């Protein structure tokens, strides 16, 4: 087995360049005006010969800064989370920070492990995309005392900056679209509400708008994401209860929209013909599924970018009051919510 040679140290570079560690440090820190041309050339050659790479972590800690940002994501398979992460990473590059991403896969043990791991790396702040994250871990987060920004989901009784969608406005826009297209019975379908503010805010706006339209019957159902039999039953029961009426389903997020599409196929119900369908979150396949699925698109990249900007402001000492920054969504109309014949 080939043994990897030990990594070169700053002492090795100093020895090869026939100088002291102080001169090498000055070279690495860009203080070239303090070095002679001959000494600079010797240090540069020694670094090349030894393939020396300085430890960015050690250099950062020496200055009291690591320039590391932690990101805790509940589910990396969620397209919403991927788009948010892209925005965060772009803002990190622009601001000169490095992102450490941890995917918890909605597992309590992993959530706790990654929080401890990020603390050990001395990250300067944390962005939390807490969709699906358990209350136990959110409690640990709020006790960590690190600068923190939450995306999409608030922590009850914990004052913290939050960046996300204007849920009330978005749900009102989506609901009004279905009403104006002549649907007579609407189902708001979500995963269990729990204390997840996004689901509750969307449901509340759905109900408030429909209070002004008593001619439209409406209800809501909560179904766990990976229980297809329960989902089939909820959708079939809804349509049977409102037999003869124009029915439509509004789905609270993209992951559940995919499961609803699969369920409707199992039930041999065609969106846009037998039943209306509208889902939160734009999905790559939405335009290709049957007549297309109408979606409420969130500005996910911008949400991620803005969350990181806000976190850096906190890291740099901003004492502005804790605030919630919300963005408007965009309704993308396709065939699934067209008026039924």
mmCIF file of C-alpha atoms in Angstrom:
data_model
loop_
_atom_site.group_PDB
_atom_site.id
_atom_site.type_symbol
_atom_site.label_atom_id
_atom_site.label_comp_id
_atom_site.label_asym_id
_atom_site.label_seq_id
_atom_site.Cartn_x
_atom_site.Cartn_y
_atom_site.Cartn_z
ATOM 1 C CA UNK A 1 0.000 0.000 0.000
ATOM 2 C CA UNK A 2 1.354 3.407 -0.986
ATOM 3 C CA UNK A 3 1.902 5.654 2.025
ATOM 4 C CA UNK A 4 0.905 9.269 1.547
ATOM 5 C CA UNK A 5 3.750 11.639 2.474
ATOM 6 C CA UNK A 6 3.055 13.944 5.415
ATOM 7 C CA UNK A 7 1.551 17.312 4.585
ATOM 8 C CA UNK A 8 4.132 20.090 4.391
ATOM 9 C CA UNK A 9 4.079 22.636 7.208
ATOM 10 C CA UNK A 10 5.060 26.290 7.356
ATOM 11 C CA UNK A 11 8.227 25.187 9.156
ATOM 12 C CA UNK A 12 9.136 22.956 6.193
ATOM 13 C CA UNK A 13 8.688 25.906 3.827
ATOM 14 C CA UNK A 14 10.834 28.155 6.036
ATOM 15 C CA UNK A 15 13.596 25.532 6.171
ATOM 16 C CA UNK A 16 13.578 24.988 2.400
ATOM 17 C CA UNK A 17 13.591 28.740 1.753
ATOM 18 C CA UNK A 18 16.423 29.270 4.287
ATOM 19 C CA UNK A 19 14.403 31.780 6.302
ATOM 20 C CA UNK A 20 12.168 31.977 9.362
ATOM 21 C CA UNK A 21 8.445 31.243 9.772
ATOM 22 C CA UNK A 22 7.706 34.954 10.234
ATOM 23 C CA UNK A 23 8.884 35.730 6.699
ATOM 24 C CA UNK A 24 6.803 32.883 5.284
ATOM 25 C CA UNK A 25 3.742 34.136 7.182
ATOM 26 C CA UNK A 26 4.273 37.614 5.773
ATOM 27 C CA UNK A 27 4.425 36.141 2.263
ATOM 28 C CA UNK A 28 1.216 34.161 2.789
ATOM 29 C CA UNK A 29 -0.575 37.194 4.232
ATOM 30 C CA UNK A 30 0.336 39.390 1.254
ATOM 31 C CA UNK A 31 2.836 41.587 3.158
ATOM 32 C CA UNK A 32 5.257 41.365 0.238
ATOM 33 C CA UNK A 33 6.641 44.882 0.680
ATOM 34 C CA UNK A 34 8.422 43.644 3.816
ATOM 35 C CA UNK A 35 10.385 41.012 1.861
ATOM 36 C CA UNK A 36 13.292 41.325 -0.545
ATOM 37 C CA UNK A 37 12.870 40.119 -4.106
ATOM 38 C CA UNK A 38 15.327 37.264 -3.504
ATOM 39 C CA UNK A 39 13.495 36.117 -0.358
ATOM 40 C CA UNK A 40 10.115 36.230 -2.090
ATOM 41 C CA UNK A 41 11.502 34.090 -4.915
ATOM 42 C CA UNK A 42 12.944 31.506 -2.456
ATOM 43 C CA UNK A 43 9.673 31.241 -0.529
ATOM 44 C CA UNK A 44 7.635 30.922 -3.732
ATOM 45 C CA UNK A 45 9.923 28.160 -4.977
ATOM 46 C CA UNK A 46 9.802 26.306 -1.658
ATOM 47 C CA UNK A 47 5.988 26.415 -1.635
ATOM 48 C CA UNK A 48 5.924 24.999 -5.176
ATOM 49 C CA UNK A 49 8.491 22.277 -4.452
ATOM 50 C CA UNK A 50 6.683 21.139 -1.294
ATOM 51 C CA UNK A 51 3.146 21.529 -2.716
ATOM 52 C CA UNK A 52 2.412 23.501 0.439
ATOM 53 C CA UNK A 53 -1.213 24.501 1.055
ATOM 54 C CA UNK A 54 -1.906 26.705 4.065
ATOM 55 C CA UNK A 55 -4.767 25.705 6.368
ATOM 56 C CA UNK A 56 -7.528 28.223 5.753
ATOM 57 C CA UNK A 57 -9.202 27.081 8.981
ATOM 58 C CA UNK A 58 -6.097 27.770 11.058
ATOM 59 C CA UNK A 59 -5.503 31.136 9.404
ATOM 60 C CA UNK A 60 -9.113 32.133 10.018
ATOM 61 C CA UNK A 61 -9.036 31.102 13.660
ATOM 62 C CA UNK A 62 -5.828 33.065 14.182
ATOM 63 C CA UNK A 63 -7.672 36.180 13.035
ATOM 64 C CA UNK A 64 -10.759 35.279 15.081
ATOM 65 C CA UNK A 65 -12.815 34.540 11.928
ATOM 66 C CA UNK A 66 -13.505 31.271 10.151
ATOM 67 C CA UNK A 67 -15.732 32.768 7.424
ATOM 68 C CA UNK A 68 -17.748 29.552 7.567
ATOM 69 C CA UNK A 69 -21.541 29.491 7.335
ATOM 70 C CA UNK A 70 -23.543 26.452 8.407
ATOM 71 C CA UNK A 71 -26.683 25.396 6.554
ATOM 72 C CA UNK A 72 -29.030 22.839 8.082
ATOM 73 C CA UNK A 73 -31.513 21.403 5.589
ATOM 74 C CA UNK A 74 -34.261 19.039 6.660
ATOM 75 C CA UNK A 75 -34.548 17.238 3.304
ATOM 76 C CA UNK A 76 -32.140 17.727 0.403
ATOM 77 C CA UNK A 77 -34.464 15.771 -1.907
ATOM 78 C CA UNK A 78 -37.022 18.588 -1.666
ATOM 79 C CA UNK A 79 -36.681 20.765 -4.807
ATOM 80 C CA UNK A 80 -37.550 23.825 -2.711
ATOM 81 C CA UNK A 81 -34.521 23.202 -0.489
ATOM 82 C CA UNK A 82 -32.194 22.704 -3.471
ATOM 83 C CA UNK A 83 -33.197 26.042 -4.999
ATOM 84 C CA UNK A 84 -32.871 27.834 -1.653
ATOM 85 C CA UNK A 85 -29.404 26.342 -1.159
ATOM 86 C CA UNK A 86 -28.342 27.611 -4.585
ATOM 87 C CA UNK A 87 -29.224 31.169 -3.566
ATOM 88 C CA UNK A 88 -27.411 30.836 -0.242
ATOM 89 C CA UNK A 89 -24.291 29.480 -1.933
ATOM 90 C CA UNK A 90 -24.276 32.331 -4.464
ATOM 91 C CA UNK A 91 -24.448 34.904 -1.662
ATOM 92 C CA UNK A 92 -21.630 33.112 0.186
ATOM 93 C CA UNK A 93 -19.379 33.361 -2.869
ATOM 94 C CA UNK A 94 -20.198 37.034 -3.291
ATOM 95 C CA UNK A 95 -19.471 37.807 0.366
ATOM 96 C CA UNK A 96 -16.347 35.641 0.686
ATOM 97 C CA UNK A 97 -17.812 32.946 2.944
ATOM 98 C CA UNK A 98 -17.708 29.159 2.633
ATOM 99 C CA UNK A 99 -20.868 27.111 3.083
ATOM 100 C CA UNK A 100 -21.015 23.889 5.096
ATOM 101 C CA UNK A 101 -24.247 22.096 4.206
ATOM 102 C CA UNK A 102 -25.780 19.413 6.427
ATOM 103 C CA UNK A 103 -28.739 17.331 5.246
ATOM 104 C CA UNK A 104 -30.580 15.915 8.255
ATOM 105 C CA UNK A 105 -33.007 13.757 6.265
ATOM 106 C CA UNK A 106 -35.596 14.557 8.947
ATOM 107 C CA UNK A 107 -33.771 12.327 11.457
ATOM 108 C CA UNK A 108 -33.509 13.583 15.036
ATOM 109 C CA UNK A 109 -30.117 12.001 15.716
ATOM 110 C CA UNK A 110 -28.624 13.514 12.569
ATOM 111 C CA UNK A 111 -30.124 16.918 13.325
ATOM 112 C CA UNK A 112 -28.478 16.991 16.750
ATOM 113 C CA UNK A 113 -25.199 15.602 15.389
ATOM 114 C CA UNK A 114 -24.910 18.245 12.685
ATOM 115 C CA UNK A 115 -25.694 21.098 15.039
ATOM 116 C CA UNK A 116 -22.864 19.956 17.309
ATOM 117 C CA UNK A 117 -20.585 19.440 14.304
ATOM 118 C CA UNK A 118 -21.172 22.942 12.960
ATOM 119 C CA UNK A 119 -20.457 24.380 16.390
ATOM 120 C CA UNK A 120 -17.170 22.443 16.538
ATOM 121 C CA UNK A 121 -16.148 23.940 13.189
ATOM 122 C CA UNK A 122 -16.788 27.366 14.735
ATOM 123 C CA UNK A 123 -19.156 28.513 11.997
ATOM 124 C CA UNK A 124 -19.941 32.198 12.290
ATOM 125 C CA UNK A 125 -23.660 31.732 11.752
ATOM 126 C CA UNK A 126 -26.331 29.248 10.698
ATOM 127 C CA UNK A 127 -29.121 29.299 8.129
ATOM 128 C CA UNK A 128 -31.894 26.838 8.951
ATOM 129 C CA UNK A 129 -34.264 25.508 6.303
ATOM 130 C CA UNK A 130 -36.470 23.860 8.887
ATOM 131 C CA UNK A 131 -39.265 22.407 6.770
ATOM 132 C CA UNK A 132 -40.065 19.102 8.463
ATOM 133 C CA UNK A 133 -37.547 19.647 11.262
ATOM 134 C CA UNK A 134 -38.664 18.425 14.676
ATOM 135 C CA UNK A 135 -39.382 20.739 17.593
ATOM 136 C CA UNK A 136 -36.754 19.029 19.736
ATOM 137 C CA UNK A 137 -33.962 20.063 17.383
ATOM 138 C CA UNK A 138 -35.349 23.544 16.868
ATOM 139 C CA UNK A 139 -35.135 23.938 20.630
ATOM 140 C CA UNK A 140 -31.442 23.012 20.506
ATOM 141 C CA UNK A 141 -30.945 25.551 17.738
ATOM 142 C CA UNK A 142 -32.417 28.404 19.697
ATOM 143 C CA UNK A 143 -30.111 27.571 22.616
ATOM 144 C CA UNK A 144 -26.961 27.618 20.466
ATOM 145 C CA UNK A 145 -26.659 31.448 20.637
ATOM 146 C CA UNK A 146 -25.128 31.548 17.149
ATOM 147 C CA UNK A 147 -26.342 34.239 14.728
ATOM 148 C CA UNK A 148 -29.171 32.522 12.885
ATOM 149 C CA UNK A 149 -31.707 33.114 10.134
ATOM 150 C CA UNK A 150 -34.662 30.831 9.531
ATOM 151 C CA UNK A 151 -36.043 30.087 6.081
ATOM 152 C CA UNK A 152 -39.738 29.399 5.573
ATOM 153 C CA UNK A 153 -40.570 28.175 9.061
ATOM 154 C CA UNK A 154 -40.590 30.041 12.373
ATOM 155 C CA UNK A 155 -39.697 28.610 15.776
ATOM 156 C CA UNK A 156 -42.536 29.273 18.260
ATOM 157 C CA UNK A 157 -41.610 31.721 21.017
ATOM 158 C CA UNK A 158 -38.113 32.238 19.588
ATOM 159 C CA UNK A 159 -37.343 35.718 18.210
ATOM 160 C CA UNK A 160 -35.279 35.185 15.072
ATOM 161 C CA UNK A 161 -35.009 36.673 11.590
ATOM 162 C CA UNK A 162 -37.129 34.744 9.093
ATOM 163 C CA UNK A 163 -37.082 34.929 5.292
ATOM 164 C CA UNK A 164 -39.759 33.286 3.174
ATOM 165 C CA UNK A 165 -42.913 33.529 1.118
ATOM 166 C CA UNK A 166 -45.808 35.869 1.835
ATOM 167 C CA UNK A 167 -48.021 32.879 2.577
ATOM 168 C CA UNK A 168 -51.261 34.788 3.099
ATOM 169 C CA UNK A 169 -50.947 36.683 -0.175
ATOM 170 C CA UNK A 170 -49.925 33.571 -2.127
ATOM 171 C CA UNK A 171 -52.737 31.390 -0.790
ATOM 172 C CA UNK A 172 -55.268 34.134 -1.414
ATOM 173 C CA UNK A 173 -54.074 34.484 -5.019
ATOM 174 C CA UNK A 174 -54.279 30.730 -5.594
ATOM 175 C CA UNK A 175 -57.703 30.380 -3.987
ATOM 176 C CA UNK A 176 -59.161 33.327 -5.895
ATOM 177 C CA UNK A 177 -57.910 31.784 -9.150
ATOM 178 C CA UNK A 178 -59.859 28.587 -8.477
ATOM 179 C CA UNK A 179 -62.995 30.481 -7.454
ATOM 180 C CA UNK A 180 -62.873 32.681 -10.551
ATOM 181 C CA UNK A 181 -62.511 29.600 -12.736
ATOM 182 C CA UNK A 182 -65.830 28.298 -11.466
ATOM 183 C CA UNK A 183 -64.850 25.557 -9.030
ATOM 184 C CA UNK A 184 -67.640 24.857 -6.567
ATOM 185 C CA UNK A 185 -65.903 22.643 -3.995
ATOM 186 C CA UNK A 186 -62.303 23.120 -2.858
ATOM 187 C CA UNK A 187 -60.020 20.908 -0.770
ATOM 188 C CA UNK A 188 -56.909 22.325 0.923
ATOM 189 C CA UNK A 189 -54.589 19.367 1.319
ATOM 190 C CA UNK A 190 -51.467 19.428 3.488
ATOM 191 C CA UNK A 191 -49.234 17.283 5.605
ATOM 192 C CA UNK A 192 -50.157 17.376 9.328
ATOM 193 C CA UNK A 193 -50.300 21.031 10.363
ATOM 194 C CA UNK A 194 -48.573 20.666 13.725
ATOM 195 C CA UNK A 195 -46.967 24.003 14.574
ATOM 196 C CA UNK A 196 -45.692 24.580 11.025
ATOM 197 C CA UNK A 197 -46.626 28.216 10.440
ATOM 198 C CA UNK A 198 -46.426 28.033 6.631
ATOM 199 C CA UNK A 199 -49.140 25.374 6.423
ATOM 200 C CA UNK A 200 -51.318 27.171 8.964
ATOM 201 C CA UNK A 201 -50.952 30.568 7.280
ATOM 202 C CA UNK A 202 -51.869 29.151 3.866
ATOM 203 C CA UNK A 203 -54.895 27.336 5.277
ATOM 204 C CA UNK A 204 -56.043 30.441 7.155
ATOM 205 C CA UNK A 205 -55.878 32.596 4.009
ATOM 206 C CA UNK A 206 -57.733 29.877 2.061
ATOM 207 C CA UNK A 207 -60.548 29.939 4.614
ATOM 208 C CA UNK A 208 -60.675 33.731 4.904
ATOM 209 C CA UNK A 209 -61.057 34.292 1.186
ATOM 210 C CA UNK A 210 -63.741 31.624 0.893
ATOM 211 C CA UNK A 211 -65.705 33.196 3.742
ATOM 212 C CA UNK A 212 -66.626 35.862 1.206
ATOM 213 C CA UNK A 213 -67.795 33.168 -1.256
ATOM 214 C CA UNK A 214 -70.411 31.110 0.620
ATOM 215 C CA UNK A 215 -71.479 29.452 -2.616
ATOM 216 C CA UNK A 216 -68.145 27.579 -2.708
ATOM 217 C CA UNK A 217 -67.937 24.592 -0.380
ATOM 218 C CA UNK A 218 -64.530 24.052 1.142
ATOM 219 C CA UNK A 219 -62.686 21.777 3.536
ATOM 220 C CA UNK A 220 -59.181 20.723 4.436
ATOM 221 C CA UNK A 221 -57.447 17.400 5.044
ATOM 222 C CA UNK A 222 -54.092 16.456 6.567
ATOM 223 C CA UNK A 223 -52.237 13.441 5.178
ATOM 224 C CA UNK A 224 -48.658 12.304 5.963
ATOM 225 C CA UNK A 225 -46.411 12.512 2.903
ATOM 226 C CA UNK A 226 -45.700 8.813 2.400
ATOM 227 C CA UNK A 227 -49.080 7.220 3.098
ATOM 228 C CA UNK A 228 -50.534 6.613 -0.379
ATOM 229 C CA UNK A 229 -53.574 4.663 0.842
ATOM 230 C CA UNK A 230 -54.599 7.509 3.160
ATOM 231 C CA UNK A 231 -54.101 10.030 0.362
ATOM 232 C CA UNK A 232 -56.185 7.977 -2.072
ATOM 233 C CA UNK A 233 -58.972 7.767 0.500
ATOM 234 C CA UNK A 234 -58.911 11.514 1.242
ATOM 235 C CA UNK A 235 -59.120 12.476 -2.437
ATOM 236 C CA UNK A 236 -61.773 9.898 -3.320
ATOM 237 C CA UNK A 237 -63.925 10.821 -0.320
ATOM 238 C CA UNK A 238 -63.696 14.513 -1.191
ATOM 239 C CA UNK A 239 -64.844 13.946 -4.753
ATOM 240 C CA UNK A 240 -67.666 11.618 -3.665
ATOM 241 C CA UNK A 241 -68.931 14.080 -1.038
ATOM 242 C CA UNK A 242 -69.202 16.733 -3.723
ATOM 243 C CA UNK A 243 -70.424 14.570 -6.582
ATOM 244 C CA UNK A 244 -71.845 16.664 -9.383
ATOM 245 C CA UNK A 245 -69.889 19.760 -8.395
ATOM 246 C CA UNK A 246 -66.750 21.170 -9.966
ATOM 247 C CA UNK A 247 -64.052 20.044 -7.532
ATOM 248 C CA UNK A 248 -60.454 21.215 -7.163
ATOM 249 C CA UNK A 249 -57.572 20.443 -4.820
ATOM 250 C CA UNK A 250 -55.043 22.990 -3.553
ATOM 251 C CA UNK A 251 -51.857 21.277 -2.309
ATOM 252 C CA UNK A 252 -49.700 22.959 0.336
ATOM 253 C CA UNK A 253 -46.227 22.078 -1.041
ATOM 254 C CA UNK A 254 -44.365 20.563 -3.959
ATOM 255 C CA UNK A 255 -43.473 17.228 -2.375
ATOM 256 C CA UNK A 256 -47.116 16.544 -1.596
ATOM 257 C CA UNK A 257 -48.199 17.744 -5.051
ATOM 258 C CA UNK A 258 -46.158 14.913 -6.584
ATOM 259 C CA UNK A 259 -47.899 12.386 -4.333
ATOM 260 C CA UNK A 260 -51.312 13.850 -5.205
ATOM 261 C CA UNK A 261 -50.533 13.511 -8.921
ATOM 262 C CA UNK A 262 -49.646 9.860 -8.376
ATOM 263 C CA UNK A 263 -52.793 9.294 -6.328
ATOM 264 C CA UNK A 264 -55.045 10.830 -8.987
ATOM 265 C CA UNK A 265 -53.476 8.529 -11.564
ATOM 266 C CA UNK A 266 -54.166 5.514 -9.335
ATOM 267 C CA UNK A 267 -57.777 6.673 -8.981
ATOM 268 C CA UNK A 268 -58.042 7.234 -12.750
ATOM 269 C CA UNK A 269 -58.907 10.905 -12.224
ATOM 270 C CA UNK A 270 -57.512 13.371 -14.757
ATOM 271 C CA UNK A 271 -56.557 16.862 -13.567
ATOM 272 C CA UNK A 272 -58.029 19.529 -15.789
ATOM 273 C CA UNK A 273 -60.864 17.221 -16.825
ATOM 274 C CA UNK A 274 -62.260 15.346 -13.815
ATOM 275 C CA UNK A 275 -60.801 17.510 -11.061
ATOM 276 C CA UNK A 276 -58.876 20.767 -10.705
ATOM 277 C CA UNK A 277 -55.374 20.799 -9.241
ATOM 278 C CA UNK A 278 -53.110 23.594 -7.986
ATOM 279 C CA UNK A 279 -49.889 23.088 -6.014
ATOM 280 C CA UNK A 280 -47.542 25.336 -4.106
ATOM 281 C CA UNK A 281 -43.942 25.311 -5.429
ATOM 282 C CA UNK A 282 -42.956 25.231 -9.078
ATOM 283 C CA UNK A 283 -41.739 21.782 -10.146
ATOM 284 C CA UNK A 284 -39.663 20.976 -13.225
ATOM 285 C CA UNK A 285 -42.116 18.330 -14.373
ATOM 286 C CA UNK A 286 -45.293 20.387 -13.737
ATOM 287 C CA UNK A 287 -45.497 21.668 -17.312
ATOM 288 C CA UNK A 288 -45.082 18.140 -18.703
ATOM 289 C CA UNK A 289 -47.635 16.257 -16.597
ATOM 290 C CA UNK A 290 -50.809 15.735 -18.604
ATOM 291 C CA UNK A 291 -52.288 19.137 -19.481
ATOM 292 C CA UNK A 292 -49.812 20.735 -17.067
ATOM 293 C CA UNK A 293 -50.203 21.507 -13.376
ATOM 294 C CA UNK A 294 -50.869 25.042 -12.159
ATOM 295 C CA UNK A 295 -48.368 26.075 -9.484
ATOM 296 C CA UNK A 296 -47.695 28.910 -7.078
ATOM 297 C CA UNK A 297 -44.013 29.579 -7.736
ATOM 298 C CA UNK A 298 -41.866 30.794 -4.856
ATOM 299 C CA UNK A 299 -38.768 32.980 -5.493
ATOM 300 C CA UNK A 300 -36.676 30.315 -3.772
ATOM 301 C CA UNK A 301 -33.252 31.452 -5.046
ATOM 302 C CA UNK A 302 -33.914 35.010 -3.911
ATOM 303 C CA UNK A 303 -35.155 33.771 -0.531
ATOM 304 C CA UNK A 304 -31.890 31.884 0.007
ATOM 305 C CA UNK A 305 -29.728 34.789 -1.175
ATOM 306 C CA UNK A 306 -31.538 37.280 1.071
ATOM 307 C CA UNK A 307 -31.355 34.966 4.079
ATOM 308 C CA UNK A 308 -27.580 34.808 3.793
ATOM 309 C CA UNK A 309 -27.313 38.583 3.394
ATOM 310 C CA UNK A 310 -29.366 39.037 6.563
ATOM 311 C CA UNK A 311 -27.230 36.497 8.436
ATOM 312 C CA UNK A 312 -24.002 38.264 7.485
ATOM 313 C CA UNK A 313 -25.463 41.542 8.726
ATOM 314 C CA UNK A 314 -26.074 39.850 12.099
ATOM 315 C CA UNK A 315 -22.562 38.392 12.133
ATOM 316 C CA UNK A 316 -21.161 41.860 11.542
ATOM 317 C CA UNK A 317 -23.063 43.249 14.499
ATOM 318 C CA UNK A 318 -26.380 44.522 13.154
ATOM 319 C CA UNK A 319 -28.678 45.399 16.051
ATOM 320 C CA UNK A 320 -31.787 46.046 13.973
ATOM 321 C CA UNK A 321 -34.955 44.516 15.448
ATOM 322 C CA UNK A 322 -35.660 40.893 14.539
ATOM 323 C CA UNK A 323 -37.835 40.908 11.430
ATOM 324 C CA UNK A 324 -39.630 38.726 8.919
ATOM 325 C CA UNK A 325 -38.799 39.365 5.259
ATOM 326 C CA UNK A 326 -41.410 38.035 2.853
ATOM 327 C CA UNK A 327 -41.501 37.731 -0.921
ATOM 328 C CA UNK A 328 -44.451 37.518 -3.289
ATOM 329 C CA UNK A 329 -45.071 34.341 -5.236
ATOM 330 C CA UNK A 330 -46.104 33.984 -8.887
ATOM 331 C CA UNK A 331 -49.109 32.014 -10.102
ATOM 332 C CA UNK A 332 -48.205 29.919 -13.155
ATOM 333 C CA UNK A 333 -51.468 28.860 -14.765
ATOM 334 C CA UNK A 334 -51.633 25.589 -16.714
ATOM 335 C CA UNK A 335 -54.331 23.221 -17.820
ATOM 336 C CA UNK A 336 -54.983 21.566 -14.451
ATOM 337 C CA UNK A 337 -56.962 24.564 -13.172
ATOM 338 C CA UNK A 338 -58.849 25.482 -16.310
ATOM 339 C CA UNK A 339 -62.646 25.821 -16.002
ATOM 340 C CA UNK A 340 -64.176 22.361 -16.148
ATOM 341 C CA UNK A 341 -66.700 21.651 -18.848
#
